mmCIF file of C-alpha atoms in Angstrom:
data_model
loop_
_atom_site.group_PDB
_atom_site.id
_atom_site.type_symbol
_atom_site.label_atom_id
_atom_site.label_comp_id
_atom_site.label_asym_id
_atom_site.label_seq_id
_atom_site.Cartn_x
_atom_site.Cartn_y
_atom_site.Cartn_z
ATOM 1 C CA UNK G 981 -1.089 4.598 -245.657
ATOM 2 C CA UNK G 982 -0.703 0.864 -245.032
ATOM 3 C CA UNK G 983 -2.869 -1.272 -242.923
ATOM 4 C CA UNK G 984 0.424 -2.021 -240.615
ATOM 5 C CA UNK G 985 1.650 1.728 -241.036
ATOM 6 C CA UNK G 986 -1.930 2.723 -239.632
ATOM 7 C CA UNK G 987 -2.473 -0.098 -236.587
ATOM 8 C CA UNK G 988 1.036 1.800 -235.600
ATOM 9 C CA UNK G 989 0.180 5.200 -235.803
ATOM 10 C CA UNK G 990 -3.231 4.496 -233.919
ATOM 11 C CA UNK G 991 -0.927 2.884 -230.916
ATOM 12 C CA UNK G 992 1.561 5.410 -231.092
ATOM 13 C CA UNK G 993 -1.425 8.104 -230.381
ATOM 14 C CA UNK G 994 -2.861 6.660 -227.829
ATOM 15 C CA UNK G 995 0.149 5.714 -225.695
ATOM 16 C CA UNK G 996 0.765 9.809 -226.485
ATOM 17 C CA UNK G 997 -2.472 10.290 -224.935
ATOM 18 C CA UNK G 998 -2.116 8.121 -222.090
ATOM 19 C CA UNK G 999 0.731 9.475 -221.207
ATOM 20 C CA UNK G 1000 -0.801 13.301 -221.090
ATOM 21 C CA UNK G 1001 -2.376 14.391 -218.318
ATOM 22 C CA UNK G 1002 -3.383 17.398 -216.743
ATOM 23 C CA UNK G 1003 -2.434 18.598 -213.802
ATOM 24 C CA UNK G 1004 -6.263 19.165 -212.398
ATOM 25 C CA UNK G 1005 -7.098 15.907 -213.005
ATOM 26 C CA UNK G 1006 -4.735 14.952 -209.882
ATOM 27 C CA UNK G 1007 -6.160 18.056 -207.281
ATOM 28 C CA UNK G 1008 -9.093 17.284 -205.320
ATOM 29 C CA UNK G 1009 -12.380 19.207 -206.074
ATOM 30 C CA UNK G 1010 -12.956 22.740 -204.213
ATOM 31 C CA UNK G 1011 -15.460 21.103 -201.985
ATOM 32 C CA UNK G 1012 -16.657 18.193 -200.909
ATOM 33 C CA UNK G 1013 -19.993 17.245 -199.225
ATOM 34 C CA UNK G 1014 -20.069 15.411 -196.053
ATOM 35 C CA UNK G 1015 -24.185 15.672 -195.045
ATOM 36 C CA UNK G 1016 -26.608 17.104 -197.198
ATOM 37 C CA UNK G 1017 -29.890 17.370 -195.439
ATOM 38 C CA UNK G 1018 -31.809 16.416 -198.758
ATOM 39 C CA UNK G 1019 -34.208 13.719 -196.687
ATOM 40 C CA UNK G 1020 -35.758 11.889 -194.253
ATOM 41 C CA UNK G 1021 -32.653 9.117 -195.278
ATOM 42 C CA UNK G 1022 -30.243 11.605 -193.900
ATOM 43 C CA UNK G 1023 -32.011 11.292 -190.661
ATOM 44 C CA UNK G 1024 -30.745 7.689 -190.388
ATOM 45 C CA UNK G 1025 -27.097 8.842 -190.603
ATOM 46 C CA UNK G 1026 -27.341 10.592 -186.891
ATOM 47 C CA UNK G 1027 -28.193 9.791 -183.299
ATOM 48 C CA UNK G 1028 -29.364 12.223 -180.670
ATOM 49 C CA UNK G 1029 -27.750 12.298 -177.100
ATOM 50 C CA UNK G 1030 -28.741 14.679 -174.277
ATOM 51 C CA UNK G 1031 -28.310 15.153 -169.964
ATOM 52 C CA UNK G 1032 -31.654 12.817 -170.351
ATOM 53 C CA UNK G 1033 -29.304 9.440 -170.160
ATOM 54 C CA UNK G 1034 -27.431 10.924 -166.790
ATOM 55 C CA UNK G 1035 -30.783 12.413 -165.009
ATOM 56 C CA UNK G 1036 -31.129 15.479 -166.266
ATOM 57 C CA UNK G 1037 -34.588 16.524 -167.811
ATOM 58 C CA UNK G 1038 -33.253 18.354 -171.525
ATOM 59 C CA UNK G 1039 -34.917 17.036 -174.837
ATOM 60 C CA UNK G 1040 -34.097 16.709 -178.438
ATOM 61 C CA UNK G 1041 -35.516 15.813 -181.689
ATOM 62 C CA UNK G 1042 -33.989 16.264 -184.989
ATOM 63 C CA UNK G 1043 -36.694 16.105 -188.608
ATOM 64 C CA UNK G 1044 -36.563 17.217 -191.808
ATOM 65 C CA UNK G 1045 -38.424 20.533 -193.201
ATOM 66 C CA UNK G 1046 -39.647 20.552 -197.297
ATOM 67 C CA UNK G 1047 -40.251 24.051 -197.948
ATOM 68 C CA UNK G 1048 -40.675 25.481 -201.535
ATOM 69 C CA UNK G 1049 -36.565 25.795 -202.543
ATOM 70 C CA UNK G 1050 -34.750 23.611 -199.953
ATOM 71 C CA UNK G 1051 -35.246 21.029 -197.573
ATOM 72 C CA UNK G 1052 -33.049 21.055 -194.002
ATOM 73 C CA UNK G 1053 -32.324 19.473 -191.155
ATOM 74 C CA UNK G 1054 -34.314 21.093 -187.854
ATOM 75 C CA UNK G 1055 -32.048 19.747 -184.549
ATOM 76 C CA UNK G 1056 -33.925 21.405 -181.849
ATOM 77 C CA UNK G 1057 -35.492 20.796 -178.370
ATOM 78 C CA UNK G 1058 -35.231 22.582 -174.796
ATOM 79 C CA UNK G 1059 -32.282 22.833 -172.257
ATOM 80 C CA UNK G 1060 -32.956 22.385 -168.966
ATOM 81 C CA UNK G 1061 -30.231 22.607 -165.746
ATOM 82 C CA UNK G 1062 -32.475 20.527 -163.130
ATOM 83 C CA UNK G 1063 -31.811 17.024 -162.865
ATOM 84 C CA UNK G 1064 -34.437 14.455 -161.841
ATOM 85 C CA UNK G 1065 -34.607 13.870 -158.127
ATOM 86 C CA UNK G 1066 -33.228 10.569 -157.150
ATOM 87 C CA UNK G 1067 -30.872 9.866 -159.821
ATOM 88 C CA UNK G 1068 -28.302 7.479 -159.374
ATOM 89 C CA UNK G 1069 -25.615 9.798 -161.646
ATOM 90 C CA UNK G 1070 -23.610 12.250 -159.536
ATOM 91 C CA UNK G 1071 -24.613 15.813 -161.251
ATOM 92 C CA UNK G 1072 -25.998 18.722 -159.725
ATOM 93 C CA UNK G 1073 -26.812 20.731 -162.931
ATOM 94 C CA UNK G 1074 -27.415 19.788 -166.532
ATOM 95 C CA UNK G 1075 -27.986 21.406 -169.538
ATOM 96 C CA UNK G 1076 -26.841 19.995 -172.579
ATOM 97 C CA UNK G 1077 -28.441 18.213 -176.412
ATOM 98 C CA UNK G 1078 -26.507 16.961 -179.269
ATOM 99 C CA UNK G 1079 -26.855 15.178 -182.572
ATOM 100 C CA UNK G 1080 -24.198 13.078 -183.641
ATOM 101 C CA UNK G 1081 -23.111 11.113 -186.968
ATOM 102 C CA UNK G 1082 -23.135 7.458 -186.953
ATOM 103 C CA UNK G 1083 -19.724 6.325 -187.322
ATOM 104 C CA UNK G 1084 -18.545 6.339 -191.413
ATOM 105 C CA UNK G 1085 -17.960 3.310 -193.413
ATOM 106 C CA UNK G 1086 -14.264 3.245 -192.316
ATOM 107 C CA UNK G 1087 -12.618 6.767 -192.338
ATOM 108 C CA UNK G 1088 -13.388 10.005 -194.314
ATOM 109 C CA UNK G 1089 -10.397 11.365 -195.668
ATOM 110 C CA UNK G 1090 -9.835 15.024 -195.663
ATOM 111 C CA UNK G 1091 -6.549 15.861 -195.811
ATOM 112 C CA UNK G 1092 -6.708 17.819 -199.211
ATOM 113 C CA UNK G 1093 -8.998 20.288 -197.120
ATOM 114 C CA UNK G 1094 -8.732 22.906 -194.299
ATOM 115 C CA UNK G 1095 -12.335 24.134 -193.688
ATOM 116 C CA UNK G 1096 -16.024 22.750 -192.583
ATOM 117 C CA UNK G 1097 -18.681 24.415 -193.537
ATOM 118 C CA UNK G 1098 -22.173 24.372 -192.277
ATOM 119 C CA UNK G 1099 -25.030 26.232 -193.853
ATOM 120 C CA UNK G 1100 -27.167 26.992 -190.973
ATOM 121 C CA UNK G 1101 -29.719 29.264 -189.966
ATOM 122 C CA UNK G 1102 -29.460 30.186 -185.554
ATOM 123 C CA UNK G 1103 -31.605 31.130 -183.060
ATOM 124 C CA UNK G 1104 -28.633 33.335 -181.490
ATOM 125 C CA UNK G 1105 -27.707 30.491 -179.183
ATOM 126 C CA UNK G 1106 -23.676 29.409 -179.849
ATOM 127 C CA UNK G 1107 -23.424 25.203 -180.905
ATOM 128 C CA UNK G 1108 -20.741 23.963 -180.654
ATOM 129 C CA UNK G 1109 -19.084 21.402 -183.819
ATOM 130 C CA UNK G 1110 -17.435 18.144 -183.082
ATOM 131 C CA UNK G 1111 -15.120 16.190 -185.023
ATOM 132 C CA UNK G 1112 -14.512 12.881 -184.106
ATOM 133 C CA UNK G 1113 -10.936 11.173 -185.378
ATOM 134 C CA UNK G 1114 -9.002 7.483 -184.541
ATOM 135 C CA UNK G 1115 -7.837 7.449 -181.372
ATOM 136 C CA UNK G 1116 -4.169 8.161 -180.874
ATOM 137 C CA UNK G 1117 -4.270 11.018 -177.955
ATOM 138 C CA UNK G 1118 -5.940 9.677 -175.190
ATOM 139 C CA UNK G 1119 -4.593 6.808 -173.128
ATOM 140 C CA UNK G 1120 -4.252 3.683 -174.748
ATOM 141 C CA UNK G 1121 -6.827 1.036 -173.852
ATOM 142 C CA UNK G 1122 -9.324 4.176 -173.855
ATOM 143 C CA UNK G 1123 -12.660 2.947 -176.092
ATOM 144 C CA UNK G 1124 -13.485 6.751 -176.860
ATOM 145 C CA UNK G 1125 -12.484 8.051 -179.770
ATOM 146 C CA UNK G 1126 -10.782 11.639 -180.522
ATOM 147 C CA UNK G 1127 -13.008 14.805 -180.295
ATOM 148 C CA UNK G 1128 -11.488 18.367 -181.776
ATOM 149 C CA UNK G 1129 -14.058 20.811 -180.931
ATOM 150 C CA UNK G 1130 -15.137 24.341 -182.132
ATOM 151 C CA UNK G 1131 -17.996 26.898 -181.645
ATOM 152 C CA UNK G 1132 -20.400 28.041 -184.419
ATOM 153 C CA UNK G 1133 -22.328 31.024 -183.898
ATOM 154 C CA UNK G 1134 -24.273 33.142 -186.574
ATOM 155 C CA UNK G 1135 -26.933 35.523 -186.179
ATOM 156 C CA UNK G 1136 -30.527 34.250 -185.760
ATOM 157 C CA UNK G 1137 -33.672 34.236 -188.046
ATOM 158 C CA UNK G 1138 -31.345 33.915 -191.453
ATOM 159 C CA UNK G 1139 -29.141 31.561 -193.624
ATOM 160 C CA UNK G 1140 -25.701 31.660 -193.345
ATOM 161 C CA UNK G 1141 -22.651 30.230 -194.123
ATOM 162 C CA UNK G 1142 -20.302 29.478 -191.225
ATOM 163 C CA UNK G 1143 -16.538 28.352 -191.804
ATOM 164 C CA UNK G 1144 -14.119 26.726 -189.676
ATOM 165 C CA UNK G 1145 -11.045 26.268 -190.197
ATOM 166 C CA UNK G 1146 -9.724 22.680 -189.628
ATOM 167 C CA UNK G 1147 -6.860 23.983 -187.127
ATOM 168 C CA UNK G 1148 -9.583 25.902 -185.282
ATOM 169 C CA UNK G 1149 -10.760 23.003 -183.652
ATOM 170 C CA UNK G 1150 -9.027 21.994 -180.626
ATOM 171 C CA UNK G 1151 -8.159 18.350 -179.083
ATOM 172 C CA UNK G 1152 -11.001 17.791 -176.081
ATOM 173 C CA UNK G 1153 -11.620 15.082 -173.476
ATOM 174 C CA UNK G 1154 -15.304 14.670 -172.164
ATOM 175 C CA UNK G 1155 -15.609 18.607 -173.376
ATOM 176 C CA UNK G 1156 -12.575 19.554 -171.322
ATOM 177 C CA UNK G 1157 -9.862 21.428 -173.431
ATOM 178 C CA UNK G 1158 -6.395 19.252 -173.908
ATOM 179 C CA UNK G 1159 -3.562 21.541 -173.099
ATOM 180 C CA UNK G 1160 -0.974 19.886 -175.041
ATOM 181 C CA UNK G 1161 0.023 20.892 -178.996
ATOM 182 C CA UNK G 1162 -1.917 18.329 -181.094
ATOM 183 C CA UNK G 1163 -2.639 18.155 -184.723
ATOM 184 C CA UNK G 1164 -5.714 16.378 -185.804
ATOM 185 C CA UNK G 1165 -5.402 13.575 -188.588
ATOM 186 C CA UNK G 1166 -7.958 14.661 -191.043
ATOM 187 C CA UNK G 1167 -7.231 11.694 -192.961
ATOM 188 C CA UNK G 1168 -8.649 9.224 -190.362
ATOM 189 C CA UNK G 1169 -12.103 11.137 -189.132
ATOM 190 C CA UNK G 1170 -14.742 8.865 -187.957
ATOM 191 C CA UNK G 1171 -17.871 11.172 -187.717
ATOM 192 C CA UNK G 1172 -18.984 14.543 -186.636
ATOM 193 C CA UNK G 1173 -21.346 16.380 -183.934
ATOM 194 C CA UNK G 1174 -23.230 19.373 -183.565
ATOM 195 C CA UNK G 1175 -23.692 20.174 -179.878
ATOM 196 C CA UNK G 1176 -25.568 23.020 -177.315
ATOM 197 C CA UNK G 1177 -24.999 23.813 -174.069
ATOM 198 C CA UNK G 1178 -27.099 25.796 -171.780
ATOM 199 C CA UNK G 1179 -23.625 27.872 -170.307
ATOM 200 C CA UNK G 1180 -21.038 28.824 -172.066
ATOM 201 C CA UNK G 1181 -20.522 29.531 -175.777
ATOM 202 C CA UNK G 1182 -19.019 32.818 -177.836
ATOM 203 C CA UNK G 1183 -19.871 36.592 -176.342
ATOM 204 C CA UNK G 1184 -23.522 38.014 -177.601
ATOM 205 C CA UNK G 1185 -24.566 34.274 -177.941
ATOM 206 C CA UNK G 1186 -27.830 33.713 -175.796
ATOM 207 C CA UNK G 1187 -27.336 31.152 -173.249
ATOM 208 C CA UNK G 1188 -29.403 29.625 -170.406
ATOM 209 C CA UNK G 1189 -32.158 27.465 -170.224
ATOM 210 C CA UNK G 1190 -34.854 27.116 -172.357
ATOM 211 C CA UNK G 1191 -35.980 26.043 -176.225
ATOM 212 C CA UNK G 1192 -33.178 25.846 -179.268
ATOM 213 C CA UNK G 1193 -33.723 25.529 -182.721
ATOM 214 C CA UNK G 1194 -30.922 25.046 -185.451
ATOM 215 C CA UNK G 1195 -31.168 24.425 -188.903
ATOM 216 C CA UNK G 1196 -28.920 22.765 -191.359
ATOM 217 C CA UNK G 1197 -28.966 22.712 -195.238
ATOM 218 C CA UNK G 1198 -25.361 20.815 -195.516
ATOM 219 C CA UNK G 1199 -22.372 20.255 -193.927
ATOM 220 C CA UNK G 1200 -19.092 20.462 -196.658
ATOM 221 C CA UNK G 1201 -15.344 20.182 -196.533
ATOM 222 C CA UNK G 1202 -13.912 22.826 -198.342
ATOM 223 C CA UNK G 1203 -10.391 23.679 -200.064
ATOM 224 C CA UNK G 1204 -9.500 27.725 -199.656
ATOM 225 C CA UNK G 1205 -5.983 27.732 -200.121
#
């Protein structure tokens, strides 16, 4: 073969092979991580919020566990409904703790999924998981941004794996329902909550005041269908 005959053939099969693709190489993988409680660096990702900032007298903490196979993420603390005496905030009862993400480095996209899940191990109290997106339902001018909202319940004591489907979660407003047809944007989602409330929450769930323990191994977006 000729020197020209050859620096043609060895274009010719590589524009061939640029031009071949495969049509995995353009679908998303089956899941995608969003937190993975791996170490104390995840802890800087999150905040923790609680009745504590509007008088009430419920604590949280959230730390890492090492054990043996695993480490996790321990969100726990104690609900309380009293309220400290004196406050200048207008509430009568209390009752709630929360840990939420700082917001992302812009947006996490994740429309080529329909399901979080958390691997989590209870203490038979129902959380509740917040998704936070761009605001475009409230009222313009609003500086909040867009909470969908679902409970998470699984038996206490052991790991399991809960899944949500993305249009399980519902448009809220200050943890009121929106009654109006809304479809989240999971292409624009700005960061994500897990919540507990000392009322409320899925039949069989324990409720009421008292201590609450959850922990988490990872949070992941995943693709079922």
């Amino acid at each position: 073969m000729s020197r020209f005959r050859g620096i043609w053939q060895a274009s010719l099969n590589a524009t061939k092979k640029a031009l071949t693709w495969n049509v995995d190489d353009w679908i998303p993988p089956a899941e995608k991580y969003i937190f993975n409680f791996s170490s104390k660096e995840e802890l800087k990702k999150w905040h923790l919020y609680s009745d504590a900032e509007f008088g009430g007298l419920s604590s949280a903490s959230l730390e890492i566990k090492d054990d043996a196979n695993k480490s996790s993420g321990v969100f726990s603390g104690n609900l309380s409904r009293d309220v400290t005496e004196g406050t200048k905030w207008n509430i009568t009862r209390s009752g709630f703790c929360g840990m939420r993400s700082k917001k992302f480095d812009g947006f996490i996209d994740l429309e080529a999924y329909d399901t979080i899940a958390l691997r989590i191990k209870g203490d038979g109290r129902c959380y509740i998981s917040t998704i936070y997106t761009e605001n475009w339902v409230n009222s313009p001018g609003q500086m909040e941004d867009n909470s969908w909202q679902s409970f998470v319940f699984v038996p206490k004591d052991n790991w399991y794996i809960a899944k949500i489907p993305l249009d399980h979660y519902l448009p809220t407003w200050r943890g009121n329902v929106i009654e109006a047809k809304l479809e989240m944007n999971p292409s624009r989602i700005l960061g994500m909550s897990l919540s507990v409330n000392a009322d409320g929450g899925v039949p069989g769930a324990n409720s009421g005041p008292g201590d609450f323990k959850l922990e988490i191994n990872w949070i992941k977006a995943l693709r079922t269908q």
